[in-house]
mmCIF file of C-alpha atoms and ligand atoms in Angstrom:
data_model
loop_
_atom_site.group_PDB
_atom_site.id
_atom_site.type_symbol
_atom_site.label_atom_id
_atom_site.label_comp_id
_atom_site.label_asym_id
_atom_site.label_seq_id
_atom_site.Cartn_x
_atom_site.Cartn_y
_atom_site.Cartn_z
ATOM 1 C CA MET A 1 -17.114 -21.006 11.156
ATOM 2 C CA VAL A 2 -14.920 -18.042 10.361
ATOM 3 C CA THR A 3 -16.426 -14.797 9.097
ATOM 4 C CA GLU A 4 -15.199 -12.355 6.480
ATOM 5 C CA THR A 5 -14.666 -9.815 9.240
ATOM 6 C CA GLU A 6 -12.303 -12.157 11.070
ATOM 7 C CA ILE A 7 -10.382 -12.797 7.871
ATOM 8 C CA LEU A 8 -10.111 -9.048 7.291
ATOM 9 C CA GLU A 9 -8.826 -8.584 10.827
ATOM 10 C CA LYS A 10 -6.142 -11.201 10.160
ATOM 11 C CA LEU A 11 -5.249 -9.486 6.908
ATOM 12 C CA GLY A 12 -4.853 -6.268 8.861
ATOM 13 C CA THR A 13 -1.889 -7.876 10.628
ATOM 14 C CA VAL A 14 -0.016 -8.463 7.359
ATOM 15 C CA MET A 15 2.377 -5.597 6.814
ATOM 16 C CA ASP A 16 3.714 -4.076 3.649
ATOM 17 C CA PRO A 17 7.347 -5.264 3.493
ATOM 18 C CA GLU A 18 8.598 -1.823 2.527
ATOM 19 C CA ILE A 19 6.872 0.300 5.122
ATOM 20 C CA PRO A 20 6.795 -1.170 8.629
ATOM 21 C CA GLY A 21 3.451 -0.747 10.373
ATOM 22 C CA LEU A 22 1.513 -0.228 7.153
ATOM 23 C CA SER A 23 -0.872 -3.123 6.566
ATOM 24 C CA ILE A 24 -1.954 -4.469 3.215
ATOM 25 C CA VAL A 25 -5.546 -3.594 4.167
ATOM 26 C CA GLU A 26 -4.551 0.048 4.680
ATOM 27 C CA MET A 27 -2.722 -0.058 1.356
ATOM 28 C CA GLY A 28 -5.948 -1.138 -0.354
ATOM 29 C CA MET A 29 -4.407 -4.397 -1.536
ATOM 30 C CA VAL A 30 -7.263 -6.611 -0.402
ATOM 31 C CA GLY A 31 -9.697 -7.054 -3.262
ATOM 32 C CA GLU A 32 -12.267 -9.615 -2.216
ATOM 33 C CA VAL A 33 -12.670 -11.983 0.699
ATOM 34 C CA ARG A 34 -15.027 -14.906 0.205
ATOM 35 C CA VAL A 35 -16.071 -17.316 2.911
ATOM 36 C CA ARG A 36 -18.194 -20.239 1.766
ATOM 37 C CA GLN A 37 -18.735 -23.425 3.765
ATOM 38 C CA ASP A 38 -15.215 -24.289 4.835
ATOM 39 C CA GLU A 39 -13.578 -22.462 1.985
ATOM 40 C CA VAL A 40 -11.822 -19.153 2.384
ATOM 41 C CA ALA A 41 -10.544 -17.304 -0.664
ATOM 42 C CA VAL A 42 -8.736 -13.988 -0.723
ATOM 43 C CA ASP A 43 -8.038 -11.904 -3.784
ATOM 44 C CA LEU A 44 -5.185 -9.444 -3.505
ATOM 45 C CA ILE A 45 -4.621 -6.522 -5.816
ATOM 46 C CA PRO A 46 -0.953 -5.887 -6.604
ATOM 47 C CA THR A 47 0.070 -2.325 -5.924
ATOM 48 C CA PHE A 48 2.732 -1.092 -8.249
ATOM 49 C CA LEU A 49 3.564 -3.536 -10.998
ATOM 50 C CA GLY A 50 7.211 -4.284 -10.668
ATOM 51 C CA CYS A 51 7.337 -3.859 -6.934
ATOM 52 C CA PRO A 52 9.397 -6.869 -5.960
ATOM 53 C CA ALA A 53 7.476 -7.682 -2.817
ATOM 54 C CA LEU A 54 4.401 -9.408 -4.212
ATOM 55 C CA GLU A 55 5.623 -12.940 -3.642
ATOM 56 C CA LEU A 56 6.627 -12.062 -0.099
ATOM 57 C CA ILE A 57 3.231 -10.498 0.564
ATOM 58 C CA GLN A 58 1.448 -13.581 -0.736
ATOM 59 C CA GLN A 59 3.557 -15.788 1.546
ATOM 60 C CA ARG A 60 2.767 -13.599 4.532
ATOM 61 C CA VAL A 61 -0.951 -13.655 3.785
ATOM 62 C CA GLU A 62 -0.918 -17.432 3.405
ATOM 63 C CA ALA A 63 0.933 -17.745 6.701
ATOM 64 C CA ALA A 64 -1.512 -15.426 8.495
ATOM 65 C CA LEU A 65 -4.491 -17.351 7.135
ATOM 66 C CA LYS A 66 -2.987 -20.807 7.529
ATOM 67 C CA PRO A 67 -5.528 -21.941 10.170
ATOM 68 C CA TYR A 68 -8.278 -21.348 7.608
ATOM 69 C CA GLY A 69 -6.548 -23.006 4.678
ATOM 70 C CA ALA A 70 -7.254 -19.929 2.591
ATOM 71 C CA THR A 71 -6.657 -19.753 -1.121
ATOM 72 C CA VAL A 72 -4.706 -16.581 -1.843
ATOM 73 C CA ARG A 73 -4.151 -15.169 -5.287
ATOM 74 C CA PHE A 74 -3.288 -11.925 -6.973
ATOM 75 C CA ARG A 75 -5.746 -10.494 -9.440
ATOM 76 C CA TYR A 76 -4.369 -8.441 -12.248
ATOM 77 C CA ASP A 77 -7.697 -7.488 -13.801
ATOM 78 C CA ILE A 78 -8.516 -4.945 -11.075
ATOM 79 C CA PRO A 79 -6.216 -1.953 -11.344
ATOM 80 C CA TRP A 80 -4.801 -0.783 -8.046
ATOM 81 C CA SER A 81 -4.620 2.947 -7.699
ATOM 82 C CA SER A 82 -3.223 5.104 -4.967
ATOM 83 C CA ASP A 83 -6.813 6.191 -4.228
ATOM 84 C CA ARG A 84 -7.279 2.784 -2.590
ATOM 85 C CA ILE A 85 -4.956 3.708 0.290
ATOM 86 C CA ASN A 86 -7.251 4.472 3.216
ATOM 87 C CA GLN A 87 -6.961 7.314 5.738
ATOM 88 C CA ALA A 88 -5.088 5.189 8.282
ATOM 89 C CA GLY A 89 -2.660 4.131 5.580
ATOM 90 C CA ARG A 90 -2.059 7.732 4.527
ATOM 91 C CA ALA A 91 -1.365 8.719 8.123
ATOM 92 C CA ARG A 92 1.118 5.868 8.492
ATOM 93 C CA LEU A 93 2.920 6.819 5.305
ATOM 94 C CA ALA A 94 3.268 10.383 6.534
ATOM 95 C CA ALA A 95 4.472 9.198 9.961
ATOM 96 C CA TRP A 96 7.088 7.072 8.220
ATOM 97 C CA GLY A 97 8.261 10.165 6.357
ATOM 98 C CA VAL A 98 6.800 9.219 2.990
ATOM 99 C CA ALA A 99 4.365 11.723 1.554
ATOM 100 C CA PRO A 100 1.070 9.999 0.747
ATOM 101 C CA PRO A 101 0.011 10.008 -2.896
ATOM 102 C CA LEU A 102 -2.061 12.975 -3.996
ATOM 103 C CA PRO A 103 -5.305 13.366 -5.806
ATOM 104 C CA GLU A 104 -4.379 13.962 -9.410
ATOM 105 C CA THR A 105 -5.292 17.625 -9.266
ATOM 106 C CA ARG A 106 -2.236 18.407 -7.167
ATOM 107 C CA THR A 107 1.200 17.901 -8.537
ATOM 108 C CA LEU A 108 3.495 18.249 -5.555
ATOM 109 C CA PRO A 109 3.117 16.702 -2.109
ATOM 110 C CA ARG A 110 3.463 18.598 1.108
ATOM 111 C CA CYS A 111 6.655 18.010 3.042
ATOM 112 C CA PRO A 112 5.988 15.191 5.564
ATOM 113 C CA LEU A 113 8.596 16.687 7.889
ATOM 114 C CA CYS A 114 7.337 20.262 8.285
ATOM 115 C CA GLY A 115 4.063 20.283 6.356
ATOM 116 C CA SER A 116 5.196 22.940 3.899
ATOM 117 C CA PRO A 117 3.659 22.936 0.407
ATOM 118 C CA ASN A 118 6.805 24.609 -0.884
ATOM 119 C CA THR A 119 8.342 21.468 -2.390
ATOM 120 C CA GLU A 120 9.898 20.375 -5.646
ATOM 121 C CA LYS A 121 10.391 17.035 -7.338
ATOM 122 C CA GLN A 122 13.981 15.944 -7.597
ATOM 123 C CA SER A 123 13.712 12.583 -9.258
ATOM 124 C CA ASP A 124 11.105 10.099 -10.432
ATOM 125 C CA PHE A 125 13.365 7.332 -9.227
ATOM 126 C CA GLY A 126 13.303 6.874 -5.486
ATOM 127 C CA PRO A 127 14.631 3.927 -3.499
ATOM 128 C CA SER A 128 11.846 1.777 -4.908
ATOM 129 C CA LEU A 129 9.705 1.919 -8.010
ATOM 130 C CA CYS A 130 6.784 3.091 -5.899
ATOM 131 C CA ARG A 131 8.434 6.266 -4.704
ATOM 132 C CA ALA A 132 9.830 9.482 -6.095
ATOM 133 C CA LEU A 133 12.254 11.897 -4.456
ATOM 134 C CA TYR A 134 11.241 15.397 -3.459
ATOM 135 C CA TYR A 135 12.907 18.319 -1.770
ATOM 136 C CA CYS A 136 11.419 20.764 0.730
ATOM 137 C CA ARG A 137 12.468 24.364 0.107
ATOM 138 C CA ASP A 138 11.476 25.384 3.623
ATOM 139 C CA CYS A 139 13.191 22.848 5.861
ATOM 140 C CA GLN A 140 15.669 22.024 3.080
ATOM 141 C CA GLN A 141 15.313 18.309 3.507
ATOM 142 C CA PRO A 142 14.855 15.697 0.812
ATOM 143 C CA PHE A 143 11.908 13.351 1.295
ATOM 144 C CA GLU A 144 10.188 10.503 -0.469
ATOM 145 C CA GLY A 145 6.680 10.498 -1.825
ATOM 146 C CA MET A 146 4.474 7.667 -3.019
ATOM 147 C CA LYS A 147 3.822 7.987 -6.718
ATOM 148 C CA THR A 148 0.252 8.642 -7.672
ATOM 149 C CA ILE A 149 -1.044 6.084 -10.145
HETATM 150 ZN ZN1 LIG B 1 9.877 20.622 5.064
#
């Protein structure tokens, strides 16, 4: 019989479609995993409403859990927030050049390229709804940051 830990390990192989190498577990998208008799059920928490990748993510999760015949669904009653992204996920975002979301007390992210706090926001509309565009005054490079919600 499969355990919740094994299911979580499988879920850790499902990547966010927008950021290669970032898993949905690291993104904090896994709500609840239930294993009961032969039944496996996984609740996913959608990240940013309007991100177009939810259907794709659900398909990937179903494919990864196919041997277990898992029931996969999105729950909309649990609000996802950027606080759910774990440390590994934040490190991956930074390595990919996307500034991780900040605690709400800070308003501007550090530059993921040079680490400078001397940044400014250029636009709330990045390449996807999840991201905003920033500019680093020190290395004079634009960069993307995950929006804090
Ligand atoms: Zn910089």
